[in-house]
Short mmCIF file of C-alpha atoms in Angstrom, two decimals:
data_model
loop_
_atom_site.label_atom_id
_atom_site.label_comp_id
_atom_site.label_asym_id
_atom_site.label_seq_id
_atom_site.Cartn_x
_atom_site.Cartn_y
_atom_site.Cartn_z
CA UNK D 12 -14.97 12.47 14.30
CA UNK D 13 -16.38 9.36 12.49
CA UNK D 14 -14.23 7.09 14.51
CA UNK D 15 -15.90 8.41 17.74
CA UNK D 16 -19.13 7.07 16.67
CA UNK D 17 -17.47 3.55 16.44
CA UNK D 18 -15.16 3.69 19.49
CA UNK D 19 -16.74 5.79 22.01
CA UNK D 20 -19.73 3.41 22.51
CA UNK D 21 -17.28 0.50 22.97
CA UNK D 22 -14.56 2.21 25.02
CA UNK D 23 -16.20 5.11 26.78
CA UNK D 24 -15.48 8.83 26.08
CA UNK D 25 -11.81 9.14 27.20
CA UNK D 26 -10.53 5.93 25.82
CA UNK D 27 -12.76 6.13 22.75
CA UNK D 28 -11.49 9.62 21.85
CA UNK D 29 -7.83 8.44 22.26
CA UNK D 30 -8.46 5.50 19.99
CA UNK D 31 -10.21 7.77 17.40
CA UNK D 32 -7.36 10.35 17.32
CA UNK D 33 -4.67 7.50 17.33
CA UNK D 34 -6.35 5.64 14.21
CA UNK D 35 -7.08 8.82 12.44
CA UNK D 36 -3.42 9.80 12.71
CA UNK D 37 -2.21 6.40 11.71
CA UNK D 38 -4.63 6.06 8.67
CA UNK D 39 -3.64 9.56 7.26
CA UNK D 40 -0.08 8.97 7.62
CA UNK D 41 -0.38 5.44 6.08
CA UNK D 42 1.26 4.07 9.35
CA UNK D 43 -0.99 0.95 9.61
CA UNK D 44 -0.55 0.78 13.27
CA UNK D 45 -3.76 0.12 15.44
CA UNK D 46 -4.70 -0.67 18.93
CA UNK D 47 -7.01 -3.32 18.15
CA UNK D 48 -5.09 -6.36 18.63
CA UNK D 49 -3.23 -8.87 16.13
CA UNK D 50 -6.29 -9.05 13.87
CA UNK D 51 -6.08 -5.38 12.87
CA UNK D 52 -9.54 -4.11 11.90
CA UNK D 53 -11.08 -7.58 11.23
CA UNK D 54 -13.63 -7.22 14.14
CA UNK D 55 -15.03 -4.17 12.12
CA UNK D 56 -15.12 -5.58 8.55
CA UNK D 57 -18.69 -4.85 8.14
CA UNK D 58 -18.59 -1.32 9.90
CA UNK D 59 -19.39 1.03 7.17
CA UNK D 60 -18.40 4.15 9.24
CA UNK D 61 -14.91 2.78 10.12
CA UNK D 62 -14.15 1.19 6.69
CA UNK D 63 -15.11 4.34 4.74
CA UNK D 64 -13.45 6.84 7.18
CA UNK D 65 -10.16 4.89 7.08
CA UNK D 66 -10.18 4.34 3.44
CA UNK D 67 -10.59 8.06 2.81
CA UNK D 68 -7.86 8.91 5.30
CA UNK D 69 -5.37 6.55 3.70
CA UNK D 70 -6.27 7.81 0.18
CA UNK D 71 -5.92 11.45 1.17
CA UNK D 72 -2.57 10.81 2.91
CA UNK D 73 -1.42 8.74 0.05
CA UNK D 74 -2.44 11.48 -2.74
CA UNK D 75 0.66 13.61 -1.49
CA UNK D 76 0.72 17.11 -0.16
CA UNK D 77 1.35 18.87 -3.46
CA UNK D 78 -1.69 17.23 -4.89
CA UNK D 79 -3.92 17.99 -1.90
CA UNK D 80 -2.80 21.64 -1.99
CA UNK D 81 -3.15 21.77 -5.68
CA UNK D 82 -6.87 20.46 -5.49
CA UNK D 83 -7.68 22.85 -2.70
CA UNK D 84 -5.97 26.09 -4.49
CA UNK D 85 -7.29 25.36 -8.03
CA UNK D 86 -10.99 24.03 -7.91
CA UNK D 87 -11.19 23.37 -11.60
CA UNK D 88 -9.75 20.19 -12.93
CA UNK D 89 -8.42 22.12 -15.99
CA UNK D 90 -6.13 23.99 -13.70
CA UNK D 91 -4.53 21.32 -11.89
CA UNK D 92 -0.88 20.39 -12.29
CA UNK D 93 -0.01 17.22 -14.38
CA UNK D 94 1.21 15.55 -11.15
CA UNK D 95 -2.16 16.04 -9.47
CA UNK D 96 -3.95 14.44 -12.61
CA UNK D 97 -1.54 11.43 -12.60
CA UNK D 98 -2.04 10.92 -8.85
CA UNK D 99 -5.78 10.95 -9.11
CA UNK D 100 -5.98 8.75 -12.21
CA UNK D 101 -3.53 6.12 -10.87
CA UNK D 102 -5.32 6.13 -7.40
CA UNK D 103 -8.86 5.39 -9.09
CA UNK D 104 -7.23 2.70 -11.26
CA UNK D 105 -5.26 1.04 -8.61
CA UNK D 106 -7.87 1.18 -5.90
CA UNK D 107 -10.83 -0.10 -8.03
CA UNK D 108 -8.76 -2.37 -10.35
CA UNK D 109 -6.99 -3.62 -7.35
CA UNK D 110 -10.39 -4.34 -5.71
CA UNK D 111 -11.77 -6.28 -8.48
CA UNK D 112 -8.65 -8.34 -8.80
CA UNK D 113 -8.58 -9.09 -5.08
CA UNK D 114 -12.22 -10.01 -5.03
CA UNK D 115 -12.03 -12.48 -7.87
CA UNK D 116 -8.83 -14.11 -6.73
CA UNK D 117 -10.13 -14.69 -3.17
CA UNK D 118 -13.60 -16.00 -3.59
CA UNK D 119 -12.56 -19.11 -1.74
CA UNK D 120 -12.36 -17.08 1.57
CA UNK D 121 -15.84 -15.40 0.88
CA UNK D 122 -14.39 -11.96 0.66
CA UNK D 123 -16.95 -9.31 0.19
CA UNK D 124 -16.68 -6.44 -2.41
CA UNK D 125 -16.41 -4.00 0.54
CA UNK D 126 -13.48 -5.90 2.12
CA UNK D 127 -11.68 -6.21 -1.35
CA UNK D 128 -12.08 -2.63 -1.84
CA UNK D 129 -10.61 -1.68 1.61
CA UNK D 130 -7.74 -4.17 1.22
CA UNK D 131 -6.96 -2.53 -2.18
CA UNK D 132 -6.78 0.75 -0.45
CA UNK D 133 -4.77 -0.50 2.44
CA UNK D 134 -2.34 -2.49 0.31
CA UNK D 135 -0.94 0.85 -1.12
CA UNK D 136 0.94 1.66 2.02
CA UNK D 137 -2.28 1.85 4.47
CA UNK D 138 -1.15 -1.28 6.30
CA UNK D 139 -4.68 -2.11 7.99
CA UNK D 140 -6.52 -5.13 7.23
CA UNK D 141 -9.92 -6.49 7.74
CA UNK D 142 -9.21 -10.12 6.37
CA UNK D 143 -6.16 -12.38 6.74
CA UNK D 144 -3.89 -11.49 3.88
CA UNK D 145 -2.10 -15.03 4.51
CA UNK D 146 -5.46 -16.65 3.55
CA UNK D 147 -5.33 -15.16 0.10
CA UNK D 148 -4.83 -17.25 -2.96
CA UNK D 149 -1.32 -17.23 -4.62
CA UNK D 150 -2.71 -14.91 -7.32
CA UNK D 151 -4.38 -12.64 -4.68
CA UNK D 152 -1.05 -12.24 -2.76
CA UNK D 153 0.69 -11.53 -6.02
CA UNK D 154 -1.80 -8.77 -6.73
CA UNK D 155 -1.41 -7.67 -3.12
CA UNK D 156 2.29 -7.45 -3.52
CA UNK D 157 2.16 -5.53 -6.80
CA UNK D 158 -0.01 -2.89 -5.14
CA UNK D 159 2.39 -2.52 -2.19
CA UNK D 160 5.22 -2.09 -4.74
CA UNK D 161 3.63 0.63 -6.61
CA UNK D 162 2.47 2.33 -3.47
CA UNK D 163 1.11 5.79 -2.99
CA UNK D 164 1.64 9.27 -4.72
CA UNK D 165 4.79 11.27 -4.78
CA UNK D 166 5.65 13.46 -1.67
CA UNK D 167 2.78 11.53 0.43
CA UNK D 168 2.71 9.94 3.57
CA UNK D 169 2.68 6.58 1.76
CA UNK D 170 5.55 4.43 0.37
CA UNK D 171 6.20 2.32 -2.61
CA UNK D 172 7.80 3.42 -5.93
CA UNK D 173 5.01 5.75 -6.28
CA UNK D 174 2.16 6.12 -8.76
CA UNK D 175 3.91 8.76 -10.88
CA UNK D 176 6.90 6.43 -11.34
CA UNK D 177 4.53 3.69 -12.49
CA UNK D 178 2.57 5.97 -14.75
CA UNK D 179 5.78 7.36 -16.39
CA UNK D 180 7.02 3.70 -17.20
CA UNK D 181 3.70 2.51 -18.39
CA UNK D 182 3.14 5.47 -20.71
CA UNK D 183 6.57 5.34 -22.40
CA UNK D 184 6.44 1.45 -22.93
CA UNK D 185 2.85 2.09 -24.54
CA UNK D 186 4.29 4.77 -26.45
CA UNK D 187 7.25 2.56 -27.71
CA UNK D 188 5.07 -0.14 -28.68
CA UNK D 189 2.87 2.03 -30.71
CA UNK D 190 6.13 3.75 -32.41
CA UNK D 191 5.07 7.11 -30.94
CA UNK D 192 6.67 9.58 -28.35
CA UNK D 193 5.47 9.11 -24.76
CA UNK D 194 2.79 11.61 -23.75
CA UNK D 195 0.76 12.04 -20.84
CA UNK D 196 -2.07 14.44 -20.60
CA UNK D 197 -1.11 16.09 -23.97
CA UNK D 198 2.31 16.66 -22.66
CA UNK D 199 5.54 14.99 -23.86
CA UNK D 200 7.35 12.82 -21.13
CA UNK D 201 11.07 13.35 -21.54
CA UNK D 202 13.30 10.45 -21.98
CA UNK D 203 15.24 11.60 -18.94
CA UNK D 204 12.08 11.10 -16.83
CA UNK D 205 11.87 7.44 -18.05
CA UNK D 206 15.42 6.72 -17.18
CA UNK D 207 14.98 8.16 -13.63
CA UNK D 208 11.88 6.15 -13.27
CA UNK D 209 13.58 2.90 -14.30
CA UNK D 210 16.59 3.63 -12.19
CA UNK D 211 14.26 4.03 -9.12
CA UNK D 212 12.59 0.74 -9.83
CA UNK D 213 15.71 -0.99 -10.44
CA UNK D 214 17.19 0.10 -6.99
CA UNK D 215 13.79 -0.67 -5.32
CA UNK D 216 13.97 -4.20 -6.72
CA UNK D 217 17.65 -4.52 -5.82
CA UNK D 218 16.94 -3.62 -2.17
CA UNK D 219 13.92 -6.01 -2.00
CA UNK D 220 15.87 -8.78 -3.63
CA UNK D 221 18.71 -8.54 -1.26
CA UNK D 222 16.21 -8.47 1.63
CA UNK D 223 14.48 -11.54 0.44
CA UNK D 224 17.83 -13.54 0.16
CA UNK D 225 18.86 -12.40 3.70
CA UNK D 226 15.67 -13.06 5.31
CA UNK D 227 15.17 -16.43 3.62
CA UNK D 228 18.92 -17.35 4.79
CA UNK D 229 18.33 -16.22 8.28
CA UNK D 230 14.96 -18.08 8.65
CA UNK D 231 16.09 -21.48 7.36
CA UNK D 232 17.28 -22.55 10.71
CA UNK D 233 14.65 -20.76 12.87
CA UNK D 234 12.43 -23.42 14.35
CA UNK D 235 10.60 -20.84 16.17
CA UNK D 236 9.06 -19.56 13.06
CA UNK D 237 6.84 -22.40 11.91
CA UNK D 238 4.66 -20.20 9.53
CA UNK D 239 7.67 -19.41 7.36
CA UNK D 240 8.13 -23.01 6.63
CA UNK D 241 4.51 -23.61 5.53
CA UNK D 242 4.74 -25.44 1.98
CA UNK D 243 2.10 -23.09 0.70
CA UNK D 244 4.26 -20.12 1.33
CA UNK D 245 7.93 -20.97 0.73
CA UNK D 246 10.17 -17.97 -0.30
CA UNK D 247 6.80 -15.92 -0.95
CA UNK D 248 6.80 -15.11 2.77
CA UNK D 249 10.19 -13.32 2.41
CA UNK D 250 9.10 -11.72 -0.65
CA UNK D 251 5.94 -10.45 0.83
CA UNK D 252 7.74 -9.29 3.91
CA UNK D 253 10.41 -7.40 2.21
CA UNK D 254 8.10 -5.70 -0.15
CA UNK D 255 5.79 -4.80 2.61
CA UNK D 256 8.85 -3.32 4.52
CA UNK D 257 10.24 -1.53 1.62
CA UNK D 258 6.91 0.04 0.81
CA UNK D 259 6.36 0.96 4.61
CA UNK D 260 2.83 -0.97 4.41
CA UNK D 261 3.12 -3.09 7.40
CA UNK D 262 1.23 -6.10 6.42
CA UNK D 263 2.56 -9.62 6.98
CA UNK D 264 1.72 -13.29 6.74
CA UNK D 265 2.04 -13.27 10.60
CA UNK D 266 5.62 -14.26 10.57
CA UNK D 267 7.06 -10.98 11.76
CA UNK D 268 6.96 -11.73 15.55
CA UNK D 269 8.93 -15.10 14.96
CA UNK D 270 11.64 -13.44 12.75
CA UNK D 271 15.21 -13.89 13.94
CA UNK D 272 17.31 -10.84 14.92
CA UNK D 273 19.01 -10.93 11.64
CA UNK D 274 15.74 -10.71 9.83
CA UNK D 275 14.29 -8.03 11.84
CA UNK D 276 17.38 -5.97 11.24
CA UNK D 277 16.91 -6.51 7.43
CA UNK D 278 13.24 -5.35 7.83
CA UNK D 279 14.24 -2.30 9.56
CA UNK D 280 16.92 -1.17 7.02
CA UNK D 281 14.19 -2.01 4.15
CA UNK D 282 11.69 0.26 5.95
CA UNK D 283 14.19 3.09 6.23
CA UNK D 284 15.29 2.70 2.73
CA UNK D 285 11.84 2.78 1.33
CA UNK D 286 10.81 5.77 3.57
CA UNK D 287 13.83 7.87 2.69
CA UNK D 288 13.06 6.80 -0.95
CA UNK D 289 15.49 5.58 -3.83
#
């Protein structure tokens, strides 16, 4: 419904409703597809209704169905499962931490706090954008890649290695440094869980690394893809493309339409691998 306040005045009732339904489904399912052209949601970067509605849908879909069910079923936070607490905590940390990092690393493009917040939300598998990611600083693009790689919650509509995996690895490393057993929300984290998480991350990095090498090899002689050979990008473009595909985010430097058939096949395989899950 909030989308209709944005699209109906522009496109009329029939087309406006269709656009509203399409973008609502796309946002909740962390698909990242839109009907607004090659610049995604850039034309609406100051529209609070669209930005907030899209962000809430992406976050809700990215929490995971078990988490959503647990929150609805058990109204008291004390009754929530550990997975629910982890998903919510990691979402808050990544969304706001990512927004702060993206804001201060991209001051050169006059990014606003609202735009930085939205891009932080979208990076975790949402796929939409209100600013050109290719114009981010190197540090900004690095932050974006990390957010994409971590992704959304377990059993959610989003991709990535999942917030629970990142949480387990982080807590275990902190516990090891402090010389204590790994614990999360007053519960011991089994060593087996840590090994499973590390294995998942290793497989993800392996898939992405192979994808980077193959895309870089295929694009070396591709004169139809001038964006790939810009000095400011280098192999970073292949890294960004591979992580975005594996995490099923859908963002790009703009090189995707110009990729060779070989590179497109690599991207397809990465998307399937990321969606099925290591």
